[in-house]
Coordinates of C-alpha atoms in Angstrom, one line a residue:
M769 CA 0.0 0.1 0.0
R770 CA 1.3 3.3 -0.9
F771 CA -1.3 5.6 0.9
T772 CA -0.1 5.5 4.5
H773 CA 1.1 9.1 4.4
P774 CA 1.4 11.5 1.4
T775 CA 5.1 11.5 1.3
P776 CA 5.5 14.9 -0.5
V777 CA 8.9 15.3 -1.9
F778 CA 10.4 18.6 -1.0
D779 CA 12.0 19.9 -4.0
A780 CA 13.4 23.5 -3.3
N781 CA 13.9 26.0 -0.7
A782 CA 11.5 29.0 -1.2
S783 CA 11.0 31.8 1.0
S784 CA 9.0 34.7 2.5
G785 CA 8.0 38.2 1.2
A786 CA 5.5 40.6 -0.1
S787 CA 2.6 40.4 -2.7
F788 CA 3.4 39.2 -6.2
G789 CA 0.0 39.3 -7.6
D790 CA -3.1 37.0 -6.9
L791 CA -1.3 33.9 -5.6
P792 CA -3.5 30.7 -6.0
E793 CA -4.4 28.5 -3.1
W794 CA -5.5 24.8 -3.2
D795 CA -9.2 23.9 -3.6
L796 CA -9.2 20.5 -2.0
T797 CA -12.9 19.9 -2.6
D798 CA -12.1 17.6 -5.6
L799 CA -10.8 15.2 -2.9
Y800 CA -13.5 16.0 -0.1
Q801 CA -15.5 19.1 0.9
S802 CA -14.1 19.1 4.4
E803 CA -12.9 16.9 7.2
D804 CA -16.4 16.1 8.4
A805 CA -17.9 15.7 4.8
P806 CA -20.2 12.6 4.7
E807 CA -18.4 11.3 1.7
L808 CA -15.2 11.0 3.7
K809 CA -17.1 9.1 6.4
R810 CA -18.6 6.9 3.8
D811 CA -15.3 6.2 2.2
M812 CA -13.6 5.5 5.5
D813 CA -16.4 3.0 6.4
W814 CA -16.2 1.5 3.0
L815 CA -12.3 1.0 3.4
E816 CA -12.7 -0.7 6.7
K817 CA -15.2 -3.2 5.3
A818 CA -13.3 -3.6 2.0
C819 CA -10.0 -4.4 3.7
A820 CA -11.8 -7.0 5.9
D821 CA -13.8 -8.5 3.1
F822 CA -10.6 -8.8 1.1
A823 CA -8.8 -10.6 3.7
A824 CA -11.7 -12.9 4.3
D825 CA -11.9 -13.8 0.6
Y826 CA -8.3 -14.2 -0.2
E827 CA -6.0 -14.9 2.8
G828 CA -4.3 -18.2 2.4
K829 CA -5.9 -18.7 -1.0
L830 CA -3.8 -16.7 -3.6
A831 CA -1.7 -19.5 -4.7
G832 CA -4.9 -21.4 -5.8
L833 CA -6.3 -18.6 -7.9
D834 CA -6.7 -19.0 -11.6
A835 CA -5.9 -16.1 -14.1
K836 CA -9.3 -14.5 -13.8
G837 CA -9.4 -14.9 -10.1
M838 CA -6.0 -13.4 -9.6
L839 CA -7.0 -10.4 -11.9
D840 CA -10.2 -9.8 -9.8
C841 CA -7.9 -9.9 -6.7
V842 CA -5.7 -7.3 -8.0
L843 CA -8.4 -4.9 -9.1
R844 CA -10.1 -5.2 -5.7
Y845 CA -6.6 -4.4 -4.1
E846 CA -6.2 -1.5 -6.5
R847 CA -9.6 0.0 -5.6
I848 CA -8.8 -0.2 -1.9
D849 CA -5.5 1.8 -2.8
V850 CA -7.5 4.4 -4.4
I851 CA -9.8 5.1 -1.6
G852 CA -7.2 4.9 1.1
G853 CA -5.0 7.3 -1.1
R854 CA -7.8 9.8 -1.5
I855 CA -8.2 9.9 2.2
M856 CA -4.7 10.3 3.0
S857 CA -4.0 12.9 0.3
F858 CA -6.7 15.1 1.8
A859 CA -5.6 14.8 5.3
G860 CA -1.9 15.1 4.3
L861 CA -2.3 18.1 2.0
R862 CA -4.6 20.0 4.6
Y863 CA -1.8 19.4 7.2
Y864 CA 1.1 20.7 5.1
Q865 CA -0.9 23.9 4.4
N866 CA -0.5 24.6 8.1
T867 CA 1.7 22.1 10.0
T868 CA 1.3 24.0 13.2
D869 CA -2.6 24.0 13.4
A870 CA -3.2 21.3 16.0
E871 CA -6.7 20.3 14.6
R872 CA -5.0 19.5 11.2
A873 CA -2.2 17.6 12.8
K874 CA -4.7 15.5 14.8
F875 CA -7.0 14.9 11.8
F876 CA -3.9 13.7 9.9
S877 CA -2.9 11.5 12.6
D878 CA -6.3 10.0 13.3
C879 CA -6.8 9.1 9.5
Q880 CA -3.3 7.5 9.5
D881 CA -4.0 5.4 12.5
K882 CA -7.4 4.3 11.3
I883 CA -6.1 3.4 7.8
T884 CA -3.0 1.6 9.2
T885 CA -5.4 -0.5 11.4
F886 CA -7.7 -1.2 8.5
T887 CA -5.0 -2.4 6.2
T888 CA -3.0 -4.5 8.7
P889 CA -5.2 -7.5 7.5
L890 CA -3.8 -6.9 3.9
V891 CA -0.2 -7.7 4.8
F892 CA -0.6 -11.2 3.6
Y893 CA -1.2 -10.1 0.0
T894 CA 2.6 -9.5 -0.7
L895 CA 3.7 -12.3 1.5
E896 CA 1.5 -14.9 -0.4
I897 CA 2.4 -13.5 -4.0
N898 CA 6.0 -13.8 -3.0
R899 CA 5.6 -17.6 -2.1
I900 CA 4.0 -18.3 -5.6
P901 CA 6.5 -20.1 -7.9
D902 CA 7.7 -18.0 -10.8
E903 CA 6.5 -20.7 -13.4
Q904 CA 3.1 -20.7 -11.9
L905 CA 2.8 -16.9 -12.1
D906 CA 4.1 -16.8 -15.7
A907 CA 1.4 -19.2 -16.7
L908 CA -1.1 -16.9 -15.1
F909 CA 0.2 -13.9 -17.2
D910 CA 0.2 -16.0 -20.3
A911 CA -3.3 -17.0 -19.8
N912 CA -4.9 -13.5 -19.3
G913 CA -3.6 -10.3 -21.1
D914 CA -5.3 -8.0 -18.7
L915 CA -3.5 -9.6 -15.7
A916 CA -0.2 -9.4 -17.7
R917 CA -0.4 -5.8 -17.7
Y918 CA 0.2 -5.8 -14.0
K919 CA 3.3 -8.0 -14.3
P920 CA 5.8 -4.9 -13.4
I921 CA 3.9 -4.6 -10.1
F922 CA 4.5 -8.4 -9.4
E923 CA 8.1 -8.0 -10.4
R924 CA 8.6 -5.2 -8.1
L925 CA 7.0 -7.0 -5.0
R926 CA 9.1 -10.2 -5.8
A927 CA 12.2 -8.2 -5.7
M928 CA 11.6 -8.0 -2.0
R929 CA 11.4 -11.7 -1.7
P930 CA 14.8 -12.4 -0.5
Y931 CA 14.1 -9.8 2.3
Q932 CA 10.6 -10.8 3.3
L933 CA 9.9 -11.6 7.1
S934 CA 7.2 -13.9 8.6
D935 CA 3.8 -13.0 8.3
E936 CA 3.4 -12.3 11.9
L937 CA 6.4 -9.9 11.9
E938 CA 5.4 -8.1 8.7
K939 CA 2.0 -7.4 10.3
F940 CA 3.8 -6.2 13.5
L941 CA 5.9 -3.8 11.3
H942 CA 2.9 -2.5 9.5
D943 CA 1.0 -1.9 12.8
Q944 CA 4.0 -0.4 14.5
S945 CA 4.7 2.1 11.6
V946 CA 2.4 5.1 12.9
V947 CA 4.6 5.3 16.2
G948 CA 7.8 4.7 14.2
A949 CA 9.1 6.5 11.4
A950 CA 5.9 8.4 10.5
A951 CA 5.8 9.8 14.1
W952 CA 9.4 11.0 13.8
N953 CA 8.8 12.5 10.4
K954 CA 5.9 14.5 11.9
L955 CA 8.0 15.7 14.8
F956 CA 10.6 16.9 12.3
D957 CA 8.1 18.7 10.3
E958 CA 6.3 20.5 13.1
T959 CA 9.7 21.5 14.6
I960 CA 11.0 22.9 11.2
A961 CA 7.7 24.7 10.6
G962 CA 7.6 26.1 14.2
L963 CA 11.2 27.6 14.3
T964 CA 11.7 31.4 14.4
F965 CA 14.7 33.4 13.4
N966 CA 15.5 36.9 14.3
V967 CA 17.5 38.8 11.8
D968 CA 18.1 42.6 12.2
G969 CA 15.0 42.8 14.5
E970 CA 12.7 41.0 12.1
E971 CA 11.2 37.6 13.0
L972 CA 11.2 35.2 10.1
N973 CA 10.2 31.5 9.5
I974 CA 12.6 29.1 8.0
E975 CA 11.6 30.0 4.5
G976 CA 12.2 33.8 5.1
T977 CA 15.6 33.2 6.6
L978 CA 16.8 30.8 3.8
N979 CA 15.7 33.4 1.3
L980 CA 18.3 35.8 2.7
L981 CA 21.1 33.5 1.5
T982 CA 20.2 34.8 -2.0
D983 CA 20.0 38.4 -1.1
P984 CA 22.2 40.9 -3.2
D985 CA 23.3 42.5 0.2
R986 CA 26.3 40.4 1.5
A987 CA 25.7 41.6 5.1
K988 CA 22.1 40.4 4.9
R989 CA 23.3 37.1 3.5
E990 CA 25.8 36.7 6.3
A991 CA 23.1 37.8 9.0
G992 CA 20.7 35.1 7.6
A993 CA 23.5 32.2 7.6
R994 CA 24.6 33.0 11.1
E995 CA 21.0 33.1 12.5
L996 CA 20.4 29.8 10.6
A997 CA 23.4 28.4 12.3
E998 CA 22.4 29.8 15.8
V999 CA 18.8 28.4 15.7
F1000 CA 20.0 25.0 14.4
G1001 CA 22.6 24.8 16.9
E1002 CA 20.0 25.5 19.7
N1003 CA 17.9 22.7 18.2
V1004 CA 20.7 20.3 17.1
K1005 CA 20.1 17.8 20.0
L1006 CA 16.5 17.2 18.8
F1007 CA 17.4 16.9 15.2
S1008 CA 20.3 14.5 16.2
R1009 CA 17.8 12.4 18.2
V1010 CA 15.6 12.2 15.1
H1011 CA 18.4 11.0 12.9
N1012 CA 19.8 8.6 15.4
T1013 CA 16.3 7.1 15.8
L1014 CA 15.4 6.8 12.2
S1015 CA 18.6 5.4 11.2
K1016 CA 18.7 2.9 13.9
E1017 CA 15.2 1.9 13.2
K1018 CA 16.2 1.3 9.6
E1019 CA 19.3 -0.6 10.6
V1020 CA 17.2 -2.9 12.7
E1021 CA 14.6 -3.6 10.0
D1022 CA 17.3 -4.1 7.4
R1023 CA 19.3 -6.4 9.6
W1024 CA 16.1 -8.5 10.3
R1025 CA 15.4 -8.7 6.6
G1026 CA 18.9 -9.3 5.6
M1027 CA 19.5 -6.4 3.3
P1028 CA 23.0 -6.2 2.4
T1029 CA 23.3 -2.4 2.6
P1030 CA 21.3 0.6 4.0
Q1031 CA 20.7 1.8 0.4
T1032 CA 19.3 -1.7 -1.0
G1033 CA 15.6 -0.9 0.0
R1034 CA 15.8 2.3 -1.9
H1035 CA 17.4 0.8 -4.9
L1036 CA 14.7 -1.7 -5.0
S1037 CA 11.9 0.7 -4.7
N1038 CA 13.5 2.8 -7.5
H1039 CA 13.8 -0.3 -9.7
V1040 CA 17.3 0.5 -10.3
E1041 CA 20.5 -1.7 -10.0
P1042 CA 23.2 -0.6 -7.4
E1043 CA 25.9 -0.6 -9.9
V1044 CA 23.9 2.0 -11.9
V1045 CA 23.8 4.3 -9.1
E1046 CA 27.4 3.7 -8.1
A1047 CA 28.4 4.6 -11.7
L1048 CA 26.4 7.8 -11.3
R1049 CA 28.0 8.7 -7.9
N1050 CA 31.5 8.0 -9.1
A1051 CA 31.0 9.9 -12.3
V1052 CA 29.8 13.0 -10.4
V1053 CA 32.5 12.9 -7.7
A1054 CA 35.1 12.5 -10.4
A1055 CA 33.7 15.5 -12.0
Y1056 CA 33.7 17.8 -8.9
P1057 CA 36.9 19.6 -10.1
K1058 CA 35.6 20.5 -13.5
L1059 CA 32.1 21.4 -12.3
S1060 CA 31.7 22.7 -8.8
H1061 CA 35.3 23.6 -8.1
R1062 CA 35.8 25.3 -11.3
Y1063 CA 32.5 27.3 -11.3
Y1064 CA 32.9 28.6 -7.7
A1065 CA 36.4 29.7 -8.5
L1066 CA 34.9 31.6 -11.4
K1067 CA 32.2 33.1 -9.2
A1068 CA 34.6 34.3 -6.6
K1069 CA 36.5 36.1 -9.2
W1070 CA 33.2 37.9 -10.4
M1071 CA 32.5 38.8 -6.7
G1072 CA 36.0 40.1 -6.2
L1073 CA 36.7 37.6 -3.5
D1074 CA 39.8 35.4 -2.8
T1075 CA 37.7 33.1 -0.5
M1076 CA 33.9 32.5 -0.7
E1077 CA 31.9 32.0 2.4
V1078 CA 28.9 29.7 2.5
W1079 CA 26.5 32.6 2.4
D1080 CA 27.9 33.5 -1.0
R1081 CA 27.2 30.2 -2.6
N1082 CA 23.8 31.1 -3.9
A1083 CA 24.5 34.9 -4.0
P1084 CA 23.3 36.7 -7.2
L1085 CA 26.1 37.9 -9.5
P1086 CA 27.2 41.5 -9.2
I1087 CA 25.9 42.2 -12.7
E1088 CA 22.5 40.7 -11.9
E1089 CA 19.9 43.3 -11.4
P1090 CA 17.6 42.5 -8.5
K1091 CA 14.4 41.4 -10.1
T1092 CA 10.9 40.4 -8.9
V1093 CA 8.6 38.3 -11.1
D1094 CA 5.0 38.6 -10.4
W1095 CA 2.9 35.5 -10.5
E1096 CA 1.2 36.3 -13.9
T1097 CA 4.6 36.7 -15.4
A1098 CA 6.0 33.6 -13.9
Q1099 CA 2.7 31.6 -15.2
K1100 CA 3.2 33.1 -18.8
T1101 CA 7.0 32.4 -18.9
V1102 CA 6.6 28.7 -18.0
M1103 CA 3.4 28.1 -20.2
D1104 CA 5.1 29.6 -23.2
A1105 CA 8.0 27.4 -22.8
Y1106 CA 5.8 24.3 -22.5
A1107 CA 3.7 25.4 -25.3
D1108 CA 6.8 26.0 -27.7
F1109 CA 7.8 22.3 -27.0
S1110 CA 4.3 21.0 -27.5
P1111 CA 0.8 22.6 -27.2
K1112 CA -0.4 19.4 -25.7
M1113 CA 2.1 19.9 -22.7
A1114 CA 0.7 23.4 -22.1
E1115 CA -2.9 22.1 -22.3
I1116 CA -2.2 19.6 -19.6
A1117 CA -0.6 22.2 -17.5
E1118 CA -3.4 24.8 -17.8
P1119 CA -6.0 23.5 -15.2
F1120 CA -3.2 23.7 -12.5
F1121 CA -3.6 27.4 -12.7
T1122 CA -7.4 27.7 -13.3
K1123 CA -8.7 25.0 -11.1
G1124 CA -7.0 25.4 -7.6
W1125 CA -4.4 22.8 -8.1
I1126 CA -1.6 25.0 -7.0
D1127 CA -1.0 26.6 -3.6
A1128 CA 1.7 29.2 -4.1
G1129 CA 1.7 31.7 -1.1
V1130 CA 4.0 31.8 1.9
K1131 CA 2.0 31.4 5.0
P1132 CA 2.6 30.8 8.7
G1133 CA 2.9 27.2 9.6
K1134 CA 3.1 26.2 5.8
A1135 CA 5.5 23.4 5.1
P1136 CA 8.7 24.7 3.5
G1137 CA 9.9 24.0 0.1
A1138 CA 7.8 22.7 -2.9
F1139 CA 6.3 19.6 -4.0
A1140 CA 3.7 17.9 -6.5
H1141 CA 1.7 15.4 -4.9
P1142 CA -0.2 12.9 -7.4
T1143 CA -3.2 12.1 -4.9
V1144 CA -4.9 9.2 -6.8
V1145 CA -5.6 8.5 -10.4
D1146 CA -9.3 9.5 -10.5
V1147 CA -8.7 13.0 -9.1
H1148 CA -5.5 15.0 -10.0
P1149 CA -2.2 16.2 -8.7
Y1150 CA -1.6 19.1 -6.4
V1151 CA 1.4 21.4 -6.6
M1152 CA 2.8 23.2 -3.5
L1153 CA 5.3 26.3 -3.7
N1154 CA 6.4 28.9 -1.5
Y1155 CA 6.4 31.8 -4.1
L1156 CA 8.4 34.9 -3.5
G1157 CA 8.8 36.2 -6.9
K1158 CA 12.6 35.4 -7.4
P1159 CA 13.7 34.4 -10.8
R1160 CA 14.5 30.9 -9.2
D1161 CA 11.0 30.6 -8.0
V1162 CA 9.9 30.6 -11.8
M1163 CA 12.2 27.6 -12.3
T1164 CA 10.7 25.8 -9.4
L1165 CA 7.2 26.5 -10.8
A1166 CA 8.4 24.9 -14.2
H1167 CA 9.9 22.0 -12.2
E1168 CA 6.8 21.3 -10.1
L1169 CA 4.5 21.7 -13.0
G1170 CA 6.6 19.2 -14.9
H1171 CA 5.9 16.8 -12.1
G1172 CA 2.3 17.5 -12.4
V1173 CA 2.1 16.9 -16.1
H1174 CA 3.9 13.6 -15.7
Q1175 CA 1.4 12.5 -13.0
V1176 CA -1.5 13.5 -15.1
L1177 CA -0.3 11.6 -18.0
A1178 CA 0.7 8.5 -15.9
A1179 CA -2.6 8.3 -14.3
G1180 CA -4.0 6.4 -17.5
Q1181 CA -1.9 3.4 -16.1
G1182 CA -4.3 2.9 -13.0
E1183 CA -3.4 3.3 -9.4
L1184 CA -0.8 0.5 -9.0
L1185 CA 1.1 1.3 -12.3
A1186 CA 0.9 5.0 -12.3
S1187 CA 3.5 5.6 -9.6
T1188 CA 7.0 6.2 -11.2
P1189 CA 10.1 5.1 -9.5
L1190 CA 12.0 8.1 -8.0
T1191 CA 14.8 7.9 -10.4
L1192 CA 12.4 8.5 -13.4
A1193 CA 10.0 10.7 -11.4
E1194 CA 12.3 13.8 -11.8
T1195 CA 12.5 13.4 -15.7
A1196 CA 9.6 15.7 -16.6
S1197 CA 10.3 18.2 -13.8
V1198 CA 13.9 18.8 -14.7
F1199 CA 13.0 18.6 -18.4
G1200 CA 10.3 21.3 -17.8
E1201 CA 13.0 23.5 -16.0
M1202 CA 15.3 23.0 -19.1
L1203 CA 12.6 24.0 -21.6
T1204 CA 11.9 27.2 -19.5
F1205 CA 15.6 27.9 -19.2
R1206 CA 16.2 27.6 -22.9
K1207 CA 13.3 29.8 -23.5
L1208 CA 14.7 32.6 -21.3
L1209 CA 18.1 32.1 -22.9
E1210 CA 16.7 32.5 -26.3
N1211 CA 15.1 35.8 -25.4
A1212 CA 18.2 37.3 -23.7
K1213 CA 19.1 40.7 -25.1
T1214 CA 22.5 41.3 -23.7
K1215 CA 25.6 39.6 -22.9
E1216 CA 25.2 40.3 -19.3
E1217 CA 21.8 38.8 -19.3
R1218 CA 23.0 35.7 -21.1
K1219 CA 25.9 35.4 -18.5
T1220 CA 23.4 35.7 -15.7
L1221 CA 21.1 33.1 -17.0
L1222 CA 23.8 30.7 -17.6
A1223 CA 25.4 31.1 -14.3
G1224 CA 22.0 30.7 -12.6
K1225 CA 21.4 27.4 -14.6
V1226 CA 24.9 26.1 -13.8
E1227 CA 24.3 26.8 -10.0
D1228 CA 20.9 24.9 -10.1
M1229 CA 22.5 22.1 -11.9
I1230 CA 25.4 22.0 -9.4
N1231 CA 22.7 22.1 -6.7
T1232 CA 20.8 19.3 -8.3
V1233 CA 23.9 17.0 -9.2
V1234 CA 27.0 17.8 -7.0
R1235 CA 25.1 18.9 -4.0
Q1236 CA 22.7 15.9 -4.0
I1237 CA 25.5 13.4 -4.5
A1238 CA 27.3 15.0 -1.6
F1239 CA 24.0 14.5 0.3
Y1240 CA 23.9 10.8 -0.7
D1241 CA 27.5 10.4 0.5
F1242 CA 26.7 12.2 3.8
E1243 CA 23.8 9.7 4.3
C1244 CA 25.9 6.7 3.4
K1245 CA 28.5 7.8 5.9
L1246 CA 25.6 8.6 8.5
H1247 CA 24.0 5.2 8.3
D1248 CA 27.3 3.4 8.4
A1249 CA 28.5 5.1 11.4
R1250 CA 25.2 4.7 13.3
R1251 CA 25.7 0.9 13.0
T1252 CA 28.4 1.2 15.4
G1253 CA 26.6 3.1 18.1
E1254 CA 24.9 6.4 19.0
L1255 CA 26.1 9.5 17.0
T1256 CA 26.5 12.7 19.1
P1257 CA 25.6 15.9 17.2
D1258 CA 29.3 16.6 16.8
D1259 CA 29.6 13.2 15.2
I1260 CA 27.0 14.0 12.7
N1261 CA 28.4 17.5 12.1
A1262 CA 31.9 15.9 11.3
L1263 CA 30.2 13.6 8.7
W1264 CA 28.5 16.7 7.0
M1265 CA 31.6 18.6 7.0
S1266 CA 33.5 15.8 5.4
V1267 CA 31.5 15.9 2.2
Q1268 CA 31.1 19.8 1.9
A1269 CA 34.7 20.9 1.3
E1270 CA 35.2 17.9 -1.1
S1271 CA 32.1 18.6 -3.2
L1272 CA 32.2 22.6 -3.0
G1273 CA 36.0 23.0 -3.6
P1274 CA 39.0 24.8 -2.2
V1275 CA 37.7 28.4 -2.8
F1276 CA 35.1 28.0 0.2
N1277 CA 35.6 29.0 3.8
F1278 CA 33.1 27.4 6.2
M1279 CA 31.8 29.5 9.1
D1280 CA 31.4 28.2 12.5
G1281 CA 27.9 26.7 12.8
Y1282 CA 27.8 25.5 9.2
E1283 CA 28.4 22.2 10.4
T1284 CA 24.8 22.0 11.6
F1285 CA 23.2 22.8 8.3
W1286 CA 22.3 19.1 7.8
A1287 CA 19.6 19.5 10.3
Y1288 CA 16.9 21.1 8.1
I1289 CA 17.2 18.9 5.0
P1290 CA 13.8 17.0 4.9
H1291 CA 15.0 14.1 2.5
F1292 CA 17.2 12.7 5.0
V1293 CA 14.2 12.3 7.3
H1294 CA 11.3 11.6 4.9
S1295 CA 12.9 9.5 2.2
P1296 CA 16.4 8.0 3.1
F1297 CA 18.7 7.9 0.0
Y1298 CA 16.1 9.7 -2.0
V1299 CA 18.6 12.5 -3.0
Y1300 CA 20.6 10.6 -5.7
A1301 CA 17.3 10.5 -7.7
Y1302 CA 17.7 14.3 -8.4
A1303 CA 21.3 13.7 -9.9
F1304 CA 20.0 10.7 -11.9
G1305 CA 17.0 12.8 -13.1
D1306 CA 19.2 15.8 -14.1
G1307 CA 21.8 13.5 -15.9
L1308 CA 19.0 11.6 -17.7
V1309 CA 17.4 14.9 -18.7
N1310 CA 20.5 16.4 -20.0
A1311 CA 21.1 13.2 -22.1
L1312 CA 17.5 13.5 -23.4
Y1313 CA 17.8 17.2 -24.2
A1314 CA 20.9 16.4 -26.3
V1315 CA 18.9 14.1 -28.3
Y1316 CA 16.1 16.7 -28.6
E1317 CA 18.5 19.3 -29.7
E1318 CA 19.8 16.9 -32.4
G1319 CA 16.4 17.1 -34.0
D1320 CA 14.8 13.7 -33.5
A1321 CA 11.5 14.2 -35.6
D1322 CA 9.5 11.9 -33.3
F1323 CA 11.0 13.2 -30.0
Q1324 CA 7.7 14.7 -28.6
D1325 CA 5.8 11.5 -29.3
K1326 CA 8.5 9.4 -27.7
Y1327 CA 8.6 11.8 -24.7
F1328 CA 5.0 11.7 -23.9
A1329 CA 4.9 7.8 -24.3
M1330 CA 7.7 7.8 -21.7
L1331 CA 5.7 9.9 -19.3
K1332 CA 2.5 8.0 -20.0
A1333 CA 4.2 4.8 -19.1
G1334 CA 4.4 5.7 -15.4
G1335 CA 5.9 2.9 -13.4
S1336 CA 5.1 0.3 -16.0
K1337 CA 8.5 0.1 -17.7
H1338 CA 12.1 -0.2 -16.5
H1339 CA 14.4 2.7 -17.2
K1340 CA 16.3 0.7 -19.8
E1341 CA 13.1 0.1 -21.7
L1342 CA 11.9 3.8 -21.4
L1343 CA 15.3 5.1 -22.6
A1344 CA 15.9 2.6 -25.6
P1345 CA 13.6 4.6 -28.1
F1346 CA 16.0 7.7 -27.6
G1347 CA 19.2 5.5 -28.0
L1348 CA 20.2 6.0 -24.3
D1349 CA 21.2 3.6 -21.5
A1350 CA 21.8 4.6 -18.1
S1351 CA 23.8 1.4 -17.3
D1352 CA 26.6 2.7 -19.6
P1353 CA 29.0 4.9 -17.5
K1354 CA 29.4 7.0 -20.7
F1355 CA 25.7 8.0 -20.3
W1356 CA 26.5 10.0 -17.1
D1357 CA 29.5 11.7 -18.7
K1358 CA 27.2 12.9 -21.4
G1359 CA 24.8 14.5 -19.1
L1360 CA 27.7 16.1 -16.9
S1361 CA 29.4 17.4 -20.1
M1362 CA 26.4 19.6 -20.6
I1363 CA 27.1 21.4 -17.3
S1364 CA 30.9 21.6 -18.0
G1365 CA 29.9 23.0 -21.5
M1366 CA 28.0 25.7 -20.0
I1367 CA 31.0 26.6 -17.5
D1368 CA 33.2 26.7 -20.7
E1369 CA 30.9 29.2 -22.2
L1370 CA 31.2 31.4 -19.0
E1371 CA 34.9 31.1 -18.9
A1372 CA 35.0 32.3 -22.6
M1373 CA 33.0 35.4 -21.7
E1374 CA 36.0 36.4 -19.6
D1375 CA 38.1 36.8 -22.5

C-alpha cells in the first residue's frame, strides 16, 4: 500500500516576502468538501469493510487462484489503494498547508492510525504473492492479457522476496509504523515549521531566513546564515535524536530482513541496479573539479573575493539586477516554454492554474519548499510552492509543473502502475525546467543577461547534481556510522563537513555553525537515500535534451509515451527509443558534459 502518508517530495527552498499578484490556493474539494464531509466518512467506512472482506476472501488462497481470479483480486486491491490514497491525500495536503495547526495535525494522525489498522489484514497479500513459484505466475500472465499488464507490479513486489519476514512480523511492522518513522517524520516537520529566526530585528520563519542567502546584500546573507546556524545549533540535539532514531530503526529492520546495505531498499523501490547508482555517484564525484570547483572559483572572481563564504554560494552575480517576477509573468513564462515544446504539454498544465491545483503563497505554518503530490488517479495532482517572486521561483514552478504533467499523463496506467520510481520521477520536472531555461536564454537581449542566465542554470545544476550526490555520500556515512553506536551531534556535524569541502571546492571557507546545516534537509528524514534521484534525473534529462537538440523528428511523441508509461516500464526500456542506456558509464558523462560546456561558455566570456 502506498497511501499510509502523502510523502511529498520537498524539491526546493523557497522563502518569505510581499505580494506578487493574486497567488493561487488549493481547492481540495475535488478530494473532499471538508474533514467532516459525509463522503469522507462513507469512504472510511467502505475502506474498513473492503479490507476485512478482501482478507476474508483471499487470505491463504492466492496460490490457488486461476488467471481471472488473480485479476479480480488485483483489481479489488487497486480499488482499496485508490480510496485509502484519496483519504490520506486530503488529510496530508491540509496538514502541509499549516503544520502548526493542532486540529489539522490531529486529523492527519487519526486518519493515518485508522487506515493503518484497516490495512493490517492486507499484509498477507504481498507475502503470499512472493511464495507463488515463478513458473505458476508466468502461466497466469500468459493466460490473461489484462493480468499480464500488472506484471511490473508483481516483479517489484517479488524483488523484495529475499528480504521478506514472517507474516506475523510483517503485520507487526505495519501496525507499528504509525509510532515509528511516521511519528518522527511528523515531529521533524512540526519542529522545522515552528522555528523562528530573528534577523536585524525581524522575526522570520525558515523560508524567509533561507531566502536571505540569495539576497544581493552580502551583510544580509551573512546575517541570515549566522542566524540559521544559531537556531539549528540550539535545536541540534533534537535533530540529532530524530536522525539517530530513524537510522537505527532502519538498521534494525534492514538487519532482520537481511538487506546487504542501507541503500538496498531504496534501490529496490527505485527499480534501479546498485551498480547504476554507483556509476552515477562515481562519475559525479570524479567531475567535482571540472564542475563545482571550477565554477565557484569563477564566481569568486566575479565577486572580487579570494575566498567564498557559505553565504556567497547562492548569491546573485554582481552584474545581476535584482528582479521580482510577479505570478502572472511566472505563469506566462512557463506556459510559453511548455507550449513551444508541445501545445499538448501546455494544455495539460493549464488546469493547475485555473482550477485550484496550486498553493503558491508563503503562510505561517505552511511546510517549507515545494512538491507535486499525485493524490490518486481518479482525481488529479496538487502542486505546493512557497512563491516569492525570485527568478529561481519561476524555475521551481516549471519543475513542479513538470511533475504535475507527468502525474496526469501516468494516471492512465491505473493506481498501481501510475507511480513512477524516484529515479524517473524527476524526468519531466527537470525537463520542464530545461525548456523554461532555454526559452529565457533565447530571449536574452544582452551579454550580461545571457551570462546571468547561464550562471544561474549552472548553479541550479550543481545544486541538483553535485550537492545531491554529496548529500547521498553524507547519508551513506551517517547510516554506516550509526551501525557502530549512537552518534552525538558533533559526530553528525563531522560527517556533514567531510562531504562539503570535497564537493564545493577549495575556494570556500566554512563558518562556525555551518556544520549543523544538515539539520533542516527533509529528504534525510522523509526518504532516506532519495537524493541521488535528483542527480539521476538531471543527468538523464541532459542526455535526453541532447537528443532533442539533435532534431529527432519523433521526439515529442516518444517523450509523451515515456511519461504515460508511469511505473509500468524499467528505465532501460523507457530510454531505448532515444538510443540511451543509463547502465553505460558514458551515459552519465554525456549529461555532466552539458554542465561543463556551460561553464566553458562562461569562462570564454571572461576573454
